[in-house]
Every structure is written in C-alpha cells, then in structure tokens.
Coordinates of C-alpha atoms and ligand atoms in Angstrom, one line a residue:
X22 CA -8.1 -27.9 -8.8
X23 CA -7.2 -27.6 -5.4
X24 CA -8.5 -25.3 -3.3
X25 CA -7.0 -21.3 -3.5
X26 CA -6.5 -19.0 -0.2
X27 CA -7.7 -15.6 -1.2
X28 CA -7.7 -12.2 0.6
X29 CA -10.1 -10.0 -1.0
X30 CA -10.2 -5.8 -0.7
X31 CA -13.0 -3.6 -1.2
X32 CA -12.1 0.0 -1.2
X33 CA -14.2 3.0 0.1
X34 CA -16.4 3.5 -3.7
X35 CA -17.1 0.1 -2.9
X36 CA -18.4 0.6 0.2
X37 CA -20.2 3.7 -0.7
X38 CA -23.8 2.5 0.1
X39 CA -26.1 -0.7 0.0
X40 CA -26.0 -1.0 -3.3
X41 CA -22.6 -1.0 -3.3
X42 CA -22.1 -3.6 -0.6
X43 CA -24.5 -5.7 -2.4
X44 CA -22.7 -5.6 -5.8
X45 CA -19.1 -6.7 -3.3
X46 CA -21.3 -9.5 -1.6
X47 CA -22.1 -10.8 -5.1
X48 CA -18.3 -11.3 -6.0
X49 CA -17.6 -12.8 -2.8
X50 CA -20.4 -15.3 -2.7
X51 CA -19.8 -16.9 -6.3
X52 CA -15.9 -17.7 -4.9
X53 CA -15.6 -20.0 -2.0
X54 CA -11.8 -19.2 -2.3
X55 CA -12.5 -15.4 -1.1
X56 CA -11.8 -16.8 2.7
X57 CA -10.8 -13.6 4.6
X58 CA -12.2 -10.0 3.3
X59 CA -11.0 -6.4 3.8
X60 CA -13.0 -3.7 3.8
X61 CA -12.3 0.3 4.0
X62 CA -14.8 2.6 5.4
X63 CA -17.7 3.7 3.4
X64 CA -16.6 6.3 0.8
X65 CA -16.2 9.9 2.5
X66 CA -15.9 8.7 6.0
X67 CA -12.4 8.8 6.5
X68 CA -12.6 12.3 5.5
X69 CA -15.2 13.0 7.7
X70 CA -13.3 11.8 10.5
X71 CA -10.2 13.9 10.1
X72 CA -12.3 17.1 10.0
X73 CA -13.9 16.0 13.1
X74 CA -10.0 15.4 14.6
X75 CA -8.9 19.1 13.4
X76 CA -12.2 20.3 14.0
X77 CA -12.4 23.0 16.9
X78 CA -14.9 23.6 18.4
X79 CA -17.3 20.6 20.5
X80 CA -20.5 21.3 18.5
X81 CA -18.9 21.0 14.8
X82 CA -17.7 17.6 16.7
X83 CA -20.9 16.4 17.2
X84 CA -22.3 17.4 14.4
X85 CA -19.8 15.7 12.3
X86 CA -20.8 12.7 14.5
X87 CA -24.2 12.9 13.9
X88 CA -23.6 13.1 10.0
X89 CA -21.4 9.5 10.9
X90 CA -24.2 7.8 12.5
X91 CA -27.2 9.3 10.4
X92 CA -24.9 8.3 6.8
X93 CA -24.4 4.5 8.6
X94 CA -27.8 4.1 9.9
X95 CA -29.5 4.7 6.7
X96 CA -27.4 1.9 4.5
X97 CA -28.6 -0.5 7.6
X98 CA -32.6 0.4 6.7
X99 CA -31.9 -1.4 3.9
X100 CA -30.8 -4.5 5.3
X101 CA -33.7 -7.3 6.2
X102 CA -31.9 -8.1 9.2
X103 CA -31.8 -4.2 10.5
X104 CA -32.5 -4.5 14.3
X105 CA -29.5 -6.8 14.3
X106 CA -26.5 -4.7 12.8
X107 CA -28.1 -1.9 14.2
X108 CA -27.4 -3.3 17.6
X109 CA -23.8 -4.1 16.7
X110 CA -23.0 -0.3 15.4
X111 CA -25.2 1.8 17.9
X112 CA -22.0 1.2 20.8
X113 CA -19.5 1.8 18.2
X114 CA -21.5 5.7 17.2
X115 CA -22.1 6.0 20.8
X116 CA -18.4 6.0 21.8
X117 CA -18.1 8.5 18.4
X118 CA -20.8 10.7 20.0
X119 CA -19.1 10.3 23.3
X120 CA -15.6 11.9 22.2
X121 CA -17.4 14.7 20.5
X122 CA -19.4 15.7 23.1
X123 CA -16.5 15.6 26.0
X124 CA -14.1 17.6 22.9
X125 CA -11.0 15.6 24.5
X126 CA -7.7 16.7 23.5
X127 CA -6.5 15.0 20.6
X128 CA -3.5 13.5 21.3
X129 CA -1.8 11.6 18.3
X130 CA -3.4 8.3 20.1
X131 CA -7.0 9.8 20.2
X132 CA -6.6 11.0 16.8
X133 CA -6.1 7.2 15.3
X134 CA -9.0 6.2 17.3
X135 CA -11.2 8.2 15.8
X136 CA -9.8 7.2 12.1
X137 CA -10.8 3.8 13.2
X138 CA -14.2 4.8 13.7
X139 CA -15.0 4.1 9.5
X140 CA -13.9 0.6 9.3
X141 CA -15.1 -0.5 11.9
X142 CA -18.6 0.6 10.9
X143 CA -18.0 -0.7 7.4
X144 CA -17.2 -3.7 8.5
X145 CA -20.3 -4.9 10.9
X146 CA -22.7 -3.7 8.0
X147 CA -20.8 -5.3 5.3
X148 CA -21.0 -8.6 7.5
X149 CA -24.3 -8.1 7.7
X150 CA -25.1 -7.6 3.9
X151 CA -22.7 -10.6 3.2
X152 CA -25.1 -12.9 5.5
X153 CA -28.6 -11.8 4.1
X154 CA -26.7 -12.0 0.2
X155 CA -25.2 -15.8 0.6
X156 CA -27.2 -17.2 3.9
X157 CA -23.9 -18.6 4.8
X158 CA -22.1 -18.2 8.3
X159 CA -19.6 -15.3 8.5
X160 CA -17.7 -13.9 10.9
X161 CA -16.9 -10.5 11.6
X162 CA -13.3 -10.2 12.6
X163 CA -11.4 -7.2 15.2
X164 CA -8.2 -6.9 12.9
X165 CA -6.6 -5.0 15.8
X166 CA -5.9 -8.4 17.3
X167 CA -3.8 -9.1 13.9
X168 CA -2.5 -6.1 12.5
X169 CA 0.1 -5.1 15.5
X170 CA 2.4 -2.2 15.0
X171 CA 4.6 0.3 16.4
X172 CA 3.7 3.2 17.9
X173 CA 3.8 5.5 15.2
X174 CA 0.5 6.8 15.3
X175 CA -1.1 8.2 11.7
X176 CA 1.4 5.7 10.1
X177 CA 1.9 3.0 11.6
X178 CA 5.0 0.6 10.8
X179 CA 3.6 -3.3 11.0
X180 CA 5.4 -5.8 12.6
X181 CA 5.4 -8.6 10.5
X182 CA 6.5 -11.5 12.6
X183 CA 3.8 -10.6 15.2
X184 CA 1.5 -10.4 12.3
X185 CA 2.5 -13.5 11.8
X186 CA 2.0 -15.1 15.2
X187 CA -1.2 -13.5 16.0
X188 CA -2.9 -14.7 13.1
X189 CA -2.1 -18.0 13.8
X190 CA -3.4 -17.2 17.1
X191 CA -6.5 -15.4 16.4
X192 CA -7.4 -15.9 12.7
X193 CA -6.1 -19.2 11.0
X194 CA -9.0 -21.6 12.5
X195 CA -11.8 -19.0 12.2
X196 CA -11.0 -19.0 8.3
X197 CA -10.7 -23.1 8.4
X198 CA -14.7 -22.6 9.4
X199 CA -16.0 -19.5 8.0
X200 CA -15.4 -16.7 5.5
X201 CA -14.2 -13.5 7.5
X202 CA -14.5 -9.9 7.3
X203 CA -12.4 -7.5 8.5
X204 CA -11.0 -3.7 8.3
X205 CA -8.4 -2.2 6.4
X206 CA -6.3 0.7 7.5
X207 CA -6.6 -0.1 11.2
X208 CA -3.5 -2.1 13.7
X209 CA -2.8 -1.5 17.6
X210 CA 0.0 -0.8 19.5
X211 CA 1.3 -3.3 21.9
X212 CA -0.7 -1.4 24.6
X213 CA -3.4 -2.5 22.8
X214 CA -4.1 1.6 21.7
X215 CA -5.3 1.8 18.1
X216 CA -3.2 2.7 15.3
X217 CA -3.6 3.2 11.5
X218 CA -1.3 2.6 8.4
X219 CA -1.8 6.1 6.9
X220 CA -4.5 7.1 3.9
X221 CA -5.4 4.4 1.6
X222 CA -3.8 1.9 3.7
X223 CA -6.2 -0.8 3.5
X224 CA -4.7 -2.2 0.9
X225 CA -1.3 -2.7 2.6
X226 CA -3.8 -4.2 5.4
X227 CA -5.3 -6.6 3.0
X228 CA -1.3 -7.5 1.6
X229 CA -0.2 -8.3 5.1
X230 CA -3.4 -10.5 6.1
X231 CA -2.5 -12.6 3.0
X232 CA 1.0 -12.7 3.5
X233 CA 0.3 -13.8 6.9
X234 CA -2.7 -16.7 5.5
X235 CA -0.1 -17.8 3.0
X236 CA -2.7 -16.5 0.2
X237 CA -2.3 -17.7 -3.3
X238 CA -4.1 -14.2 -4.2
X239 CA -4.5 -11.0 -2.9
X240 CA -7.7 -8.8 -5.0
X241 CA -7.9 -5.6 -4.7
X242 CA -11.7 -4.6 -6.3
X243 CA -12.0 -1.3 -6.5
X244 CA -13.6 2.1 -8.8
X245 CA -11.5 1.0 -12.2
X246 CA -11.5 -1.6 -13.9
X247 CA -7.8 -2.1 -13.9
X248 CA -4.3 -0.4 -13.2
X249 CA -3.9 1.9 -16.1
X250 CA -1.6 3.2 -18.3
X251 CA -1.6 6.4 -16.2
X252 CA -4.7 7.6 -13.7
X253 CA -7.6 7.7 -15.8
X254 CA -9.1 11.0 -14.4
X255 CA -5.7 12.7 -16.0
X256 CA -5.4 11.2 -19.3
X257 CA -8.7 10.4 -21.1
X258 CA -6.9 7.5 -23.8
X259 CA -4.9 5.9 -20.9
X260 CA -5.6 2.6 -21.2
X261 CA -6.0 -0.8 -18.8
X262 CA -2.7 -2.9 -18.4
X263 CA -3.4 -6.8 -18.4
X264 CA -0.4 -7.5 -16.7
X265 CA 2.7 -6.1 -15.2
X266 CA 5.4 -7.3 -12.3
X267 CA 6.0 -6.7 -8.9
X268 CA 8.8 -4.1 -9.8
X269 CA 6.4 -1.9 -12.0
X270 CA 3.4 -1.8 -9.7
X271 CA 5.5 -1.2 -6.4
X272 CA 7.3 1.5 -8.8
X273 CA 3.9 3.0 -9.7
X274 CA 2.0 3.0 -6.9
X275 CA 5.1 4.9 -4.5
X276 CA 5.4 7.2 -7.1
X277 CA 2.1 7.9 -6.6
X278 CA -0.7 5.6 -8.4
X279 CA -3.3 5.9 -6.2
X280 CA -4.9 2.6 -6.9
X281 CA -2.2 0.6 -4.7
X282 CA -1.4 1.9 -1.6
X283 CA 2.6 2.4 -2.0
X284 CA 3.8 -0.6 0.4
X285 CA 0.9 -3.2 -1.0
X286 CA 3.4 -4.2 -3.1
X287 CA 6.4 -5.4 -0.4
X288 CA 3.9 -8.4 1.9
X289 CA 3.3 -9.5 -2.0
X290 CA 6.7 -9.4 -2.9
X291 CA 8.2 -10.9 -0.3
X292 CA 5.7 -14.1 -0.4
X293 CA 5.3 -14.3 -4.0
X294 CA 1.1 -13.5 -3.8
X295 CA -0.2 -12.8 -7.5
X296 CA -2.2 -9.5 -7.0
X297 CA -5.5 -8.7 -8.8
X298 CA -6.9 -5.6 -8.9
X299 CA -10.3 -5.4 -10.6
X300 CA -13.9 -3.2 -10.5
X301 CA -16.4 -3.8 -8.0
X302 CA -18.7 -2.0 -10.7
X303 CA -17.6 -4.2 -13.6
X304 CA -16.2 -7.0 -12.2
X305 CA -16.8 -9.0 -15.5
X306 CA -14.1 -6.5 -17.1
X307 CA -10.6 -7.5 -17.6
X308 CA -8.6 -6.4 -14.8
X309 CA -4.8 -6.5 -14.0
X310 CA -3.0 -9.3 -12.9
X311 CA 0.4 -8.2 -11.3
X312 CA 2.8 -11.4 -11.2
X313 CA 6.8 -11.8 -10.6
X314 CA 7.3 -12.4 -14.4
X315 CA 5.6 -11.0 -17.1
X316 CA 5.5 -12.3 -20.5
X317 CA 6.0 -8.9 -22.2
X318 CA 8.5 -6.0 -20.4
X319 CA 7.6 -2.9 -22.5
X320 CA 10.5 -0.1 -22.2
X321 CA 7.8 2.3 -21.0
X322 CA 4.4 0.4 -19.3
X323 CA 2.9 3.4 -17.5
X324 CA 3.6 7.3 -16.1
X325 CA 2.5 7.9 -12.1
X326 CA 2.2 11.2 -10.9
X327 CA 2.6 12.0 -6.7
X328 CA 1.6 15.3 -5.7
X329 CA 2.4 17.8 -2.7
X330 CA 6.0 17.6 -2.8
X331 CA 8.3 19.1 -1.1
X332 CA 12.0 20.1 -2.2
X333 CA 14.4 20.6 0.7
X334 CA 18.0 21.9 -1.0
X335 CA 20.6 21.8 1.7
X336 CA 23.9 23.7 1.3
X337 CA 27.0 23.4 2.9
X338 CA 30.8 24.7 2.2
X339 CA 31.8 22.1 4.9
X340 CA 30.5 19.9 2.2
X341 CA 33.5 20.2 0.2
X342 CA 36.0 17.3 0.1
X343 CA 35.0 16.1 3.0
X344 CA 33.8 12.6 4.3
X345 CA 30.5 12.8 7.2
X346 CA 28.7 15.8 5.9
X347 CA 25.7 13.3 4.1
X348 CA 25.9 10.8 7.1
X349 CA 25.0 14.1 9.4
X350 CA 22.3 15.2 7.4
X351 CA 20.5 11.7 7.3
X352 CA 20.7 11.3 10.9
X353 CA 18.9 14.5 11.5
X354 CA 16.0 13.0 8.9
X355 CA 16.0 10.0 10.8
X356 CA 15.9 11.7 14.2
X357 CA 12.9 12.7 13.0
X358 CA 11.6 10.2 11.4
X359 CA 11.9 12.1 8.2
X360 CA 11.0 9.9 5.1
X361 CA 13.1 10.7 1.7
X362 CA 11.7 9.9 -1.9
X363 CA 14.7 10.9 -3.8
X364 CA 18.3 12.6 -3.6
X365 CA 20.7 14.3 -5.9
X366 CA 23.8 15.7 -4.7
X367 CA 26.5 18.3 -6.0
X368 CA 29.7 19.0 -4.6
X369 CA 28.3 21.7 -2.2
X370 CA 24.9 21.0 -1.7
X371 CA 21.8 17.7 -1.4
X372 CA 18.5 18.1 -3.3
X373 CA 16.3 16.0 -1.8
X374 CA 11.8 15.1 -1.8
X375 CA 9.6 14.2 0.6
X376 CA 5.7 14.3 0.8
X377 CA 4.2 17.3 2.0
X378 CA 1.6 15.4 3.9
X379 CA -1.0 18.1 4.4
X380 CA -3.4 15.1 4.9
X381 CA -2.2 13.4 7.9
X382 CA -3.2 16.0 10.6
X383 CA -0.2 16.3 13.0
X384 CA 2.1 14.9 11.2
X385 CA 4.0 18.7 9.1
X386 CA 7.3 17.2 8.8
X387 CA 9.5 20.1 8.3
X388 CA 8.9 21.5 11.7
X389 CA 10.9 24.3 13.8
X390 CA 12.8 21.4 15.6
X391 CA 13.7 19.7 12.4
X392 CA 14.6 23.3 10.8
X393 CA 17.0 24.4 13.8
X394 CA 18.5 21.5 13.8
X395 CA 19.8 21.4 9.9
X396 CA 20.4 25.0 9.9
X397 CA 22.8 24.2 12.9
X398 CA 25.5 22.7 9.8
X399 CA 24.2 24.0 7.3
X400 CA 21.7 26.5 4.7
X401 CA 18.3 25.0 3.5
X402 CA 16.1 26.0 1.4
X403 CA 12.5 24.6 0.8
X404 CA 10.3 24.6 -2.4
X405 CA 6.8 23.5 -1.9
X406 CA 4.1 22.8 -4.8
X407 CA 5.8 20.6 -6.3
X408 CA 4.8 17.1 -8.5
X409 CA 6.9 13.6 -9.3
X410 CA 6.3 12.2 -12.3
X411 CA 7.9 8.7 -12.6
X412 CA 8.4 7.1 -16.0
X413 CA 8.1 3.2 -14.9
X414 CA 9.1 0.3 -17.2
X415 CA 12.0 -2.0 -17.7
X416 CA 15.8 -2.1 -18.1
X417 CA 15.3 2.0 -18.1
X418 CA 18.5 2.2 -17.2
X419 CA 20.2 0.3 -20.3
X420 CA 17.8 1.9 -22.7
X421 CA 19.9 3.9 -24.8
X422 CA 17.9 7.4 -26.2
X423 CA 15.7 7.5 -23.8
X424 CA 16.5 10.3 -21.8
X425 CA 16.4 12.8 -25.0
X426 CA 13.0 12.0 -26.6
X427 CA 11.8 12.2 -22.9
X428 CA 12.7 15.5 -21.9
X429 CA 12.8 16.9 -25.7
X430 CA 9.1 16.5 -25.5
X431 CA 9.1 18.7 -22.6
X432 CA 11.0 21.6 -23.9
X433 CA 8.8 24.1 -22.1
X434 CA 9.3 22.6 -18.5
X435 CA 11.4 23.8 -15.4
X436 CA 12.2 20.4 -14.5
X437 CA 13.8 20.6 -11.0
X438 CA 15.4 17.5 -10.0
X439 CA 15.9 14.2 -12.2
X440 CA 16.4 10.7 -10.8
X441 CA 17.4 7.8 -13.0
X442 CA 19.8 5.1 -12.9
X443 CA 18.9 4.1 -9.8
X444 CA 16.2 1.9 -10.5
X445 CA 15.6 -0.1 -13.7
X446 CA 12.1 0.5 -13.2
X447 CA 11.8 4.3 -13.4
X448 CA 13.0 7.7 -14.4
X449 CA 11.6 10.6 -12.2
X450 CA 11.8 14.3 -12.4
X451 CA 10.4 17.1 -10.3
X452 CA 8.1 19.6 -11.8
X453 CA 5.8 22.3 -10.5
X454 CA 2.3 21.5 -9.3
X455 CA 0.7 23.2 -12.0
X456 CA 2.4 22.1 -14.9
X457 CA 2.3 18.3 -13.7
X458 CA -0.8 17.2 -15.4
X459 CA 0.1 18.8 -18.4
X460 CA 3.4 17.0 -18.3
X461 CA 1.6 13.5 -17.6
X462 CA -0.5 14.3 -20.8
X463 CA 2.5 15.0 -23.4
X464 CA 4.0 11.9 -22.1
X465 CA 1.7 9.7 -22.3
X466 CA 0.2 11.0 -26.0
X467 CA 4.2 11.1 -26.9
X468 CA 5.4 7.6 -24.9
X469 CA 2.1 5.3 -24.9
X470 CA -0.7 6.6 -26.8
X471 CA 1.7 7.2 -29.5
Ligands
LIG28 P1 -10.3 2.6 -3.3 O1 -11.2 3.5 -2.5 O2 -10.9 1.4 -3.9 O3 -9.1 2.2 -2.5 P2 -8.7 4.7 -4.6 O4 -9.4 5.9 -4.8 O5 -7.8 4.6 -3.4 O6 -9.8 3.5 -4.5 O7 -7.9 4.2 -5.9 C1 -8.5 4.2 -7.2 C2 -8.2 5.4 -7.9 O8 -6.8 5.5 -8.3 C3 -8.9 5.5 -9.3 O9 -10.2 6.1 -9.2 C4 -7.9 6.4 -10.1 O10 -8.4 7.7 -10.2 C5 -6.6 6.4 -9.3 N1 -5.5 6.0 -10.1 C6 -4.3 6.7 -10.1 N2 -3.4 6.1 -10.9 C7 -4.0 5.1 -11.5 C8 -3.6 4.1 -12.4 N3 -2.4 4.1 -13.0 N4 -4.6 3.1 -12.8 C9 -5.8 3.1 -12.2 N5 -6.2 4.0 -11.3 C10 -5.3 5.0 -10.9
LIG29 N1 -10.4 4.5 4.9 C1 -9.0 4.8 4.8 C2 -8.8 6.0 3.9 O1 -9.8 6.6 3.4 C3 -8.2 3.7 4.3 C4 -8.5 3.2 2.9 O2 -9.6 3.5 2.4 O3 -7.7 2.5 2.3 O4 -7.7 6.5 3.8
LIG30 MG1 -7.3 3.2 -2.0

C-alpha cells in the first residue's frame, strides 16, 4: 500500500502531563504515516492564560505566570533529555514573566499573544518526549509561518490560499525529511503579530495543515473514544457512532459538539480528507470515521447541544410590506462583525441567535455601539441564557412525522425559536439554559436509546 499523508491532533487531556505525552508519542511512533502533528496546550493552560489577560492587577499576573512555568517545568523533570527542552522553554516563560511583570495594556493584539503562550510550550516538550519515545529525528515547527490570517484577533479568519503558499514555502520539504510537530489554535497576521482561531481551535488548525499537505487523513485523538450519540457527560447510554458524513459532523460540531471545533469540518470538506477522531487513552477502541458517504443515513444519528445563547428579537412597523428592512438589519450585524446561528422572521419582527461568547475576553458582541445603532430603525429585545439543541441526521426535511413525536415528547418545554427546513441535516429549537440538558435527555431516551 502506498504510503498515506496524515495530520495528527492531540487535544489539551492529551497533553495533560508526561504521562499523557507519552501515551500520544506511542500512537505516533507505531505510524510512519503520522508526518506532521498538532498539539494544543497542556490541559488548563489556555484557561490559565485568559485569567491572566482579564486579570487586574500586576501581581495576580505574575503569579499566574509562575503557576505557567512551575506546571511546564515539572512535566520536563521527567524527560531524560531535561537540560535540553528546558533551554528551549525557559525564553518562551521569560517573555510570559516579562508581560506580567511590566502589566502592559492589553490590547486585542497582546491578548492573543499571551493565548499563544500554551502551545507553544506544549509543543517544544511534546517534541521533546516524541525524540526520547521513537529516537528518530523530529522537528519542531513555528506554525505562525503557516497558519496566516486576518486580523481579527481572538478569532481569527484563515486565509487559505496563503496557507496554501506558505506551506509549500515553509513546511512541504521539512515533512519530505522528518515528522513535525506543531501548535494548534495559533496563526499571524500579515504583520507578523500573533493571532488565534478562537477556543478549541486546534482542531480547525490541524484541518487546515492537512488540507494544505494534501492529507489522506486528518485524526483528531482526543478524551473519548469516539463522536457520540450525544456528549457523553449529558447522557450516560449515549453511545459511540462508527461512522457518519461530512454533513452530520459539521452539523454537530456548530451546533455545538464540543469534540470538533465547529469549522474542522469545511478544510475536510472542501478536499475530501476522511477524518478520524479517536482516544489518546484507548486508542485501541473503535473510534469514528467521518467520510463523504456513509453506508447507513439513520433519520436521527445524534442530538448536539450549544450553550450561552443569545436571542436578539428585532421589531419593526416599517417592516410591513416593505422590501430593505432585513437587508438593513444584516448590514448593521456585519458592520460589526456580528455572527448569526439562525433566523426566523414574522411579518413585523426577526428572531435571530448568536453565541454569547462570555469566553473570548473582549469580544461582548451586543455592545452599546451595536445597540444604538439597531434601535436607530427599529425595537430589540434581548434574551440571554438560552440553549440550541439540534436534531442532526438525514433527509430531515422530507421525513414526514417527525416534527410531532419531536416536540410531543417535550410537552413541558417553552421552546422559543424552531429552525428546520433549512438544512436536511438538522432541526433546531431554542430552549432555556436550564431545561437544555433535560431536553437532550428525553430526546435521546425517546429518539436513540429508544
Ligand atoms: P480536546 O481537548 O481533545 O480538544 P475537547 O474537550 O475539546 O477535547 O472535546 C472532547 C469533549 O467533547 C468530550 O470530553 C465530550 O464531553 C465533549 N462532547 C460533546 N459532544 C460530544 C459528542 N457528541 N461526542 C463525543 N464527545 C462530545
Ligand atoms: N488551547 C486552545 C483552547 O484551550 C485550543 C485547543 O485546545 O483547541 O481553547
Ligand atoms: Mg477541543
């Protein structure tokens, strides 16, 4: 069999420590195919780095740097060759240490230079722990040089066909000679600043690194053994899916299954990669292969939940018979670079979702600008804590009684908003925060357990 071109992702769990990093190194060193490698930042770090960025005050800084260096410094102990990565990470905590201690302002810029901080680290120790584990030559790689995006700072769009050109500039012999690892989650600008692809976005790195290789398989290895039915830690019988499409993993991970970034899907799409997404812990367990075709298309394959939505109901007389009114309305979102999940309309008035994004410091969405300027044409009014639960499958939209077992079994609900039709992939409704697990549960027990 000739040889494949794989991209391989480790997540943050599978970063988490030594141990960890040992149990990835094993995976990699039985495949020669696993050429190029992404890895996140060990688990927790990210976090720690956006407390340090809203942080106030210069001392919890550098105290959070400390934690940074003392966490990363203690995974190198165990490593035979310790002097070595030790040397390669010390400039990398210094410069940490040296933004804490000066407490500069965080501008957007500064703030995704600090979130680069993790991968970086991760990725000199992993390098390291990859060496000692298979004695072979590898080569730790700046993805910056690759990943180039706008200038959109805490999520990042990539540019593809610079991607594209870089890597043949910068990567495609290193991986003729050596395996290569790299970070997730981290670009630059064209200034050469640092940027970042938004939480979890390493494995939209690791999709765009193989759809710039050419890859004939992007693996994501991660804390599960597989995608699931739904997310394990909400339904206890959900169950692992062998194999689904492009259509229902891109469905499931934007409406919000964690496992997959929401855009890993589109680099795969568009080049036709076959995605794998496996444990790290049990990587002799069956995982999921995600292909174009599947053999079987079940009317209902899985039920995703996204949290910390926001309902923003606009209202307008004006609306009424005439033409402009939604054109007006999307131009404001767009002016602000305002994101939209999903959209209902009535004669008077447009429901629509976005993400709350209370993780992304700096980026609050509805802002004061954002409000003046809507409540210049029209009323608004905004609900907050609120869940989407998406329903994904096939040919949802020609399955006749679907809609009534669906939302008979949920009789008890306030169900705010309902999408379907659009896609064939999913049905999606909006329900409180509170109620959403509960909701995910019924389905499931009703839909797939059942
Ligand atoms: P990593 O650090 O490897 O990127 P993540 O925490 O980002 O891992 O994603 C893995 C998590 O995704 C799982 O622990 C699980 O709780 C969650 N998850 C949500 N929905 C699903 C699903 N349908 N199948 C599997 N895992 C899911
Ligand atoms: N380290 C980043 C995060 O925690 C990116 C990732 O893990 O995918 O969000
Ligand atoms: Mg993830």
């Amino acid at each position: 069999m000739p040889d494949l071109f794989k991209v391989a992702k480790f997540g943050g769990t599978s970063m988490a420590d030594a141990t960890a990093m040992r149990r990835c190194a094993s995976i990699v060193k039985g495949d020669p195919d696993k050429k190029i490698i992404v890895v996140s930042a060990t688990s927790g770090t990210t976090n720690l780095l956006t407390e340090f960025i809203v942080s106030n005050g210069k001392e919890q800084k550098v105290e959070i740097a400390q934690q940074i260096r003392t966490k990363h410094l203690q995974i190198c102990e165990e490593i035979k060759n310790q002097a070595e990565v030790v040397q390669k990470i010390t400039p990398i905590l210094d410069e940490l240490k040296e933004i804490a201690s000066t407490n500069r302002i965080m501008t957007p810029m500064l703030r995704d230079e600090v979130l680069s901080f993790g991968e970086r680290l991760s990725s000199e120790i992993f390098t390291a722990i990859l060496i000692e584990e298979t004695g072979e030559d590898v080569i730790c790689f700046d993805v910056r040089k690759v990943i180039k995006t706008d200038q959109n700072y805490g999520s990042a769009e990539p540019n593809v066909d610079q991607i594209a050109k870089e890597y043949e500039a910068h990567l495609l012999a290193v991986t003729e000679n050596s395996r290569v690892v790299t970070q997730g989650f981290i670009g630059s600008d064209d200034n050469g600043n640092t940027t970042t692809l938004g939480r979890g976005g390493s494995d939209y790195s690791a999709a765009l690194l193989a759809e710039a290789a050419d890859a004939d398989v992007l693996e994501i290895w991660t804390d599960v053994t597989a995608i699931y039915t739904t997310d394990p830690r909400i339904v206890k019988t959900a169950k692992p899916i062998t194999e689904i499409s492009f259509d229902e993993a891109a469905e499931l991970s934007v409406f919000g299954a964690k496992v997959l970034h929401p855009a890993t899907m589109v680099p795969a799409i568009r080049k036709n990669i076959r995605v794998y997404v496996g444990s790290s812990i049990y990587p002799e367990k069956p995982g999921t292969w995600i292909v174009k075709e599947t053999k079987s298309k079940p009317a209902i394959s899985a039920i995703s939940l996204r949290r910390n939505q926001t309902l923003l109901t606009v209202h307008s007389l004006d609306m009424l018979h005439r033409y402009g009114f939604l054109s007006k309305l999307f131009q404001v979102l767009s002016d602000h670079k305002i994101s939209v999940d999903l959209v209902t309309t009535s004669e008077v008035s447009v429901a629509l979702t976005l993400d709350s994004d209370i993780h992304t410091p700096g980026k609050q969405k509805l802002t004061d600008e954002v409000m003046n300027d809507l409540r210049s044409f029209c009323e608004v009014n905004i609900e907050r804590n609120l869940a989407l639960i998406a329903v994904v499958g096939n040919n949802l939209e020609a399955t006749a009684g679907l809609s009534g077992p669906v939302f008979g079994s949920l009789i008890d609900v306030n169900i705010r908003l309902i999408c379907h039709g659009a896609s064939s992939h999913n049905l999606c409704f909006l329900v409180s925060e509170s109620e959403a697990e509960g909701v995910v549960n019924i389905l499931h027990n009703k839909f797939i357990d059942g």
